[in-house]
Amino acid sequence: IALKEEGYESIMINCNPETVSTYFDIADKLYFEPVFWEHLREIIDLEKPEGVIVQLGGQTALKLAEKLHHYGIPIIGTSYNDMDLAEDRERFSDLLKELGIPYPRYGAAKNADDAIAVAHKVGYPVLVRPSYVLGGQKMRIVINDDDLTESVVGIIKHFPDNNILIDHFIDRAEEAEVDALCDGTDVHIMGMMEHIEPAGIHSGDSHSVLPPFSLSDEVMHKISEYAKKIAIALNVRGVINIQFVIKRAKYPHEQDEVYVIEANPRASRTTPFICKAYQIPYLNIATKLMIGTHTLKDFTFEEKLDGFAIKEPVFSF
């Protein structure tokens, strides 16, 4: 974003013409460039922007936040440290513990021996994956030491510098997610979605139903309260996506358990889906919150959805 007399000039960097061909005038300037640091740095040197928004470019843009922070280039919206707090599993779990929010047992490892020790501590089955990756790359559910060793070797081969995350996999559970806006003080839940597939299917590969179709009022209240607590604790300015696992009670006297599995301090693939379903320009509002010209109190939200909306995955094959 660059400052102009009548407001801000928006400069978009996108290497995929297909994603902007139908909305070519969404930004004042558009660079068809690979979203790599070398290209981004040259554009920043040329344009000298007031700051850079990384929350609307998925995980690819989020990973560039560290470089921007290191070189003193202002990040508009949620700060780099708060974004990293959500991305760093160990720090995020410590935060959840402070807030009294349940989460699956977990550990981190650098090699196969460490991973086996962690798996024995948290208990099989475990979900094993590299940290800081997009789209669930190299994510697997494993049930014994041999499978775990094979997975870890594969992860190290492809992501030699990444930590390996090992979470206790909550079997036969359901998944839900929330997209929310936050101005640092107030939180607005844009949409709460329930997945049709069981927990363990990556959110990008699952069907999301808006609003939830079978979750109890009590579970939805817990999800909403946890999301608000997390957004405020992370000092979010703009958008956040939070994913939950729900373990249904076995017996009538027990309660359904709600666990937080991750928070993404950015717009998710479900954000435009919610905007279209509810007919509310949430990303426009989110940008105003990031810039700091507005707060959530400046907006009223009227959801125009009769029935349910379903996000369906499309696979290349």
Short mmCIF file of N, CA and C in Angstrom, two decimals, residues 197-256:
data_model
loop_
_atom_site.label_atom_id
_atom_site.label_comp_id
_atom_site.label_asym_id
_atom_site.label_seq_id
_atom_site.Cartn_x
_atom_site.Cartn_y
_atom_site.Cartn_z
N GLU A 197 -16.40 -34.29 6.36
CA GLU A 197 -15.44 -35.36 6.60
C GLU A 197 -14.96 -35.34 8.04
N PRO A 198 -14.49 -36.48 8.57
CA PRO A 198 -13.98 -36.50 9.95
C PRO A 198 -12.67 -35.73 10.07
N ALA A 199 -12.30 -35.39 11.30
CA ALA A 199 -11.01 -34.73 11.55
C ALA A 199 -9.89 -35.62 11.03
N GLY A 200 -8.87 -35.00 10.44
CA GLY A 200 -7.77 -35.76 9.84
C GLY A 200 -7.71 -35.56 8.34
N ILE A 201 -8.85 -35.17 7.74
CA ILE A 201 -8.86 -34.76 6.33
C ILE A 201 -8.47 -33.29 6.31
N HIS A 202 -7.48 -32.94 5.48
CA HIS A 202 -7.02 -31.56 5.45
C HIS A 202 -8.17 -30.62 5.09
N SER A 203 -8.19 -29.44 5.74
CA SER A 203 -9.32 -28.51 5.55
C SER A 203 -9.50 -28.11 4.09
N GLY A 204 -8.43 -28.09 3.31
CA GLY A 204 -8.54 -27.75 1.89
C GLY A 204 -9.18 -28.85 1.06
N ASP A 205 -9.19 -30.07 1.60
CA ASP A 205 -9.74 -31.22 0.87
C ASP A 205 -11.14 -31.60 1.37
N SER A 206 -11.67 -30.82 2.32
CA SER A 206 -12.94 -31.21 2.95
C SER A 206 -14.08 -30.31 2.50
N HIS A 207 -15.29 -30.80 2.74
CA HIS A 207 -16.49 -30.00 2.51
C HIS A 207 -16.80 -29.23 3.79
N SER A 208 -16.92 -27.91 3.70
CA SER A 208 -17.27 -27.08 4.86
C SER A 208 -18.71 -26.60 4.71
N VAL A 209 -19.49 -26.74 5.77
CA VAL A 209 -20.89 -26.34 5.74
C VAL A 209 -21.08 -25.11 6.62
N LEU A 210 -21.69 -24.09 6.04
CA LEU A 210 -21.93 -22.81 6.72
C LEU A 210 -23.42 -22.54 6.78
N PRO A 211 -24.04 -22.33 7.93
CA PRO A 211 -23.49 -22.51 9.28
C PRO A 211 -23.46 -23.99 9.65
N PRO A 212 -22.94 -24.36 10.85
CA PRO A 212 -22.87 -25.78 11.24
C PRO A 212 -24.24 -26.44 11.20
N PHE A 213 -24.27 -27.74 10.84
CA PHE A 213 -25.54 -28.45 10.68
C PHE A 213 -25.87 -29.39 11.84
N SER A 214 -24.86 -29.76 12.66
CA SER A 214 -25.17 -30.72 13.72
C SER A 214 -24.50 -30.42 15.06
N LEU A 215 -23.77 -29.31 15.15
CA LEU A 215 -23.11 -28.98 16.40
C LEU A 215 -24.12 -28.41 17.40
N SER A 216 -23.96 -28.75 18.65
CA SER A 216 -24.88 -28.26 19.69
C SER A 216 -24.61 -26.78 19.97
N ASP A 217 -25.58 -26.12 20.56
CA ASP A 217 -25.41 -24.70 20.94
C ASP A 217 -24.23 -24.55 21.90
N GLU A 218 -24.07 -25.52 22.78
CA GLU A 218 -22.98 -25.47 23.76
C GLU A 218 -21.62 -25.53 23.08
N VAL A 219 -21.47 -26.43 22.10
CA VAL A 219 -20.21 -26.55 21.35
C VAL A 219 -19.94 -25.28 20.56
N MET A 220 -20.96 -24.75 19.90
CA MET A 220 -20.78 -23.52 19.10
C MET A 220 -20.41 -22.34 20.00
N HIS A 221 -20.98 -22.30 21.19
CA HIS A 221 -20.64 -21.24 22.15
C HIS A 221 -19.17 -21.36 22.56
N LYS A 222 -18.72 -22.58 22.84
CA LYS A 222 -17.31 -22.81 23.21
C LYS A 222 -16.37 -22.38 22.08
N ILE A 223 -16.70 -22.79 20.85
CA ILE A 223 -15.88 -22.45 19.69
C ILE A 223 -15.78 -20.93 19.55
N SER A 224 -16.91 -20.25 19.67
CA SER A 224 -16.96 -18.79 19.54
C SER A 224 -16.13 -18.12 20.63
N GLU A 225 -16.26 -18.58 21.88
CA GLU A 225 -15.52 -17.98 23.00
C GLU A 225 -14.02 -18.22 22.86
N TYR A 226 -13.63 -19.44 22.47
CA TYR A 226 -12.20 -19.75 22.29
C TYR A 226 -11.61 -18.88 21.17
N ALA A 227 -12.37 -18.74 20.07
CA ALA A 227 -11.89 -17.93 18.93
C ALA A 227 -11.65 -16.48 19.34
N LYS A 228 -12.59 -15.93 20.10
CA LYS A 228 -12.47 -14.53 20.55
C LYS A 228 -11.26 -14.35 21.48
N LYS A 229 -11.09 -15.29 22.40
CA LYS A 229 -9.95 -15.23 23.33
C LYS A 229 -8.62 -15.26 22.57
N ILE A 230 -8.53 -16.17 21.59
CA ILE A 230 -7.28 -16.33 20.82
C ILE A 230 -6.99 -15.08 20.00
N ALA A 231 -8.00 -14.55 19.30
CA ALA A 231 -7.80 -13.36 18.46
C ALA A 231 -7.31 -12.17 19.28
N ILE A 232 -7.89 -11.97 20.46
CA ILE A 232 -7.48 -10.86 21.33
C ILE A 232 -6.07 -11.10 21.87
N ALA A 233 -5.79 -12.34 22.30
CA ALA A 233 -4.47 -12.66 22.86
C ALA A 233 -3.37 -12.51 21.82
N LEU A 234 -3.69 -12.79 20.55
CA LEU A 234 -2.70 -12.64 19.47
C LEU A 234 -2.63 -11.21 18.94
N ASN A 235 -3.48 -10.33 19.50
CA ASN A 235 -3.48 -8.92 19.08
C ASN A 235 -3.70 -8.78 17.57
N VAL A 236 -4.65 -9.55 17.07
CA VAL A 236 -4.92 -9.58 15.63
C VAL A 236 -5.51 -8.26 15.16
N ARG A 237 -4.97 -7.78 14.04
CA ARG A 237 -5.55 -6.62 13.34
C ARG A 237 -5.87 -7.08 11.93
N GLY A 238 -7.12 -7.47 11.72
CA GLY A 238 -7.50 -7.99 10.41
C GLY A 238 -8.21 -9.32 10.54
N VAL A 239 -7.67 -10.36 9.86
CA VAL A 239 -8.36 -11.65 9.75
C VAL A 239 -7.60 -12.75 10.47
N ILE A 240 -8.35 -13.74 10.98
CA ILE A 240 -7.74 -14.94 11.55
C ILE A 240 -8.65 -16.13 11.27
N ASN A 241 -8.02 -17.30 11.03
CA ASN A 241 -8.74 -18.56 10.83
C ASN A 241 -8.30 -19.51 11.93
N ILE A 242 -9.27 -20.14 12.61
CA ILE A 242 -8.95 -21.05 13.72
C ILE A 242 -9.67 -22.37 13.49
N GLN A 243 -8.94 -23.48 13.66
CA GLN A 243 -9.51 -24.81 13.40
C GLN A 243 -9.67 -25.59 14.71
N PHE A 244 -10.77 -26.31 14.81
CA PHE A 244 -11.15 -27.01 16.03
C PHE A 244 -11.46 -28.48 15.75
N VAL A 245 -11.26 -29.30 16.78
CA VAL A 245 -11.69 -30.70 16.74
C VAL A 245 -12.72 -30.89 17.84
N ILE A 246 -13.82 -31.59 17.50
CA ILE A 246 -14.88 -31.87 18.48
C ILE A 246 -14.97 -33.37 18.70
N LYS A 247 -14.78 -33.79 19.92
CA LYS A 247 -14.91 -35.20 20.29
C LYS A 247 -16.25 -35.37 21.00
N ARG A 248 -17.15 -36.08 20.35
CA ARG A 248 -18.50 -36.26 20.91
C ARG A 248 -18.45 -37.09 22.20
N ALA A 249 -19.33 -36.76 23.13
CA ALA A 249 -19.41 -37.50 24.39
C ALA A 249 -19.93 -38.91 24.14
N LYS A 250 -19.36 -39.89 24.86
CA LYS A 250 -19.80 -41.29 24.71
C LYS A 250 -21.08 -41.55 25.49
N TYR A 251 -21.23 -40.88 26.63
CA TYR A 251 -22.35 -41.17 27.52
C TYR A 251 -23.16 -39.91 27.77
N PRO A 252 -24.45 -40.05 28.09
CA PRO A 252 -25.34 -38.89 28.27
C PRO A 252 -24.86 -37.89 29.33
N HIS A 253 -24.19 -38.36 30.39
CA HIS A 253 -23.77 -37.45 31.46
C HIS A 253 -22.48 -36.69 31.13
N GLU A 254 -21.83 -37.05 30.00
CA GLU A 254 -20.58 -36.38 29.60
C GLU A 254 -20.88 -35.23 28.64
N GLN A 255 -19.89 -34.34 28.49
CA GLN A 255 -20.02 -33.21 27.56
C GLN A 255 -19.12 -33.42 26.34
N ASP A 256 -19.54 -32.86 25.20
CA ASP A 256 -18.67 -32.87 24.02
C ASP A 256 -17.43 -32.03 24.33
#
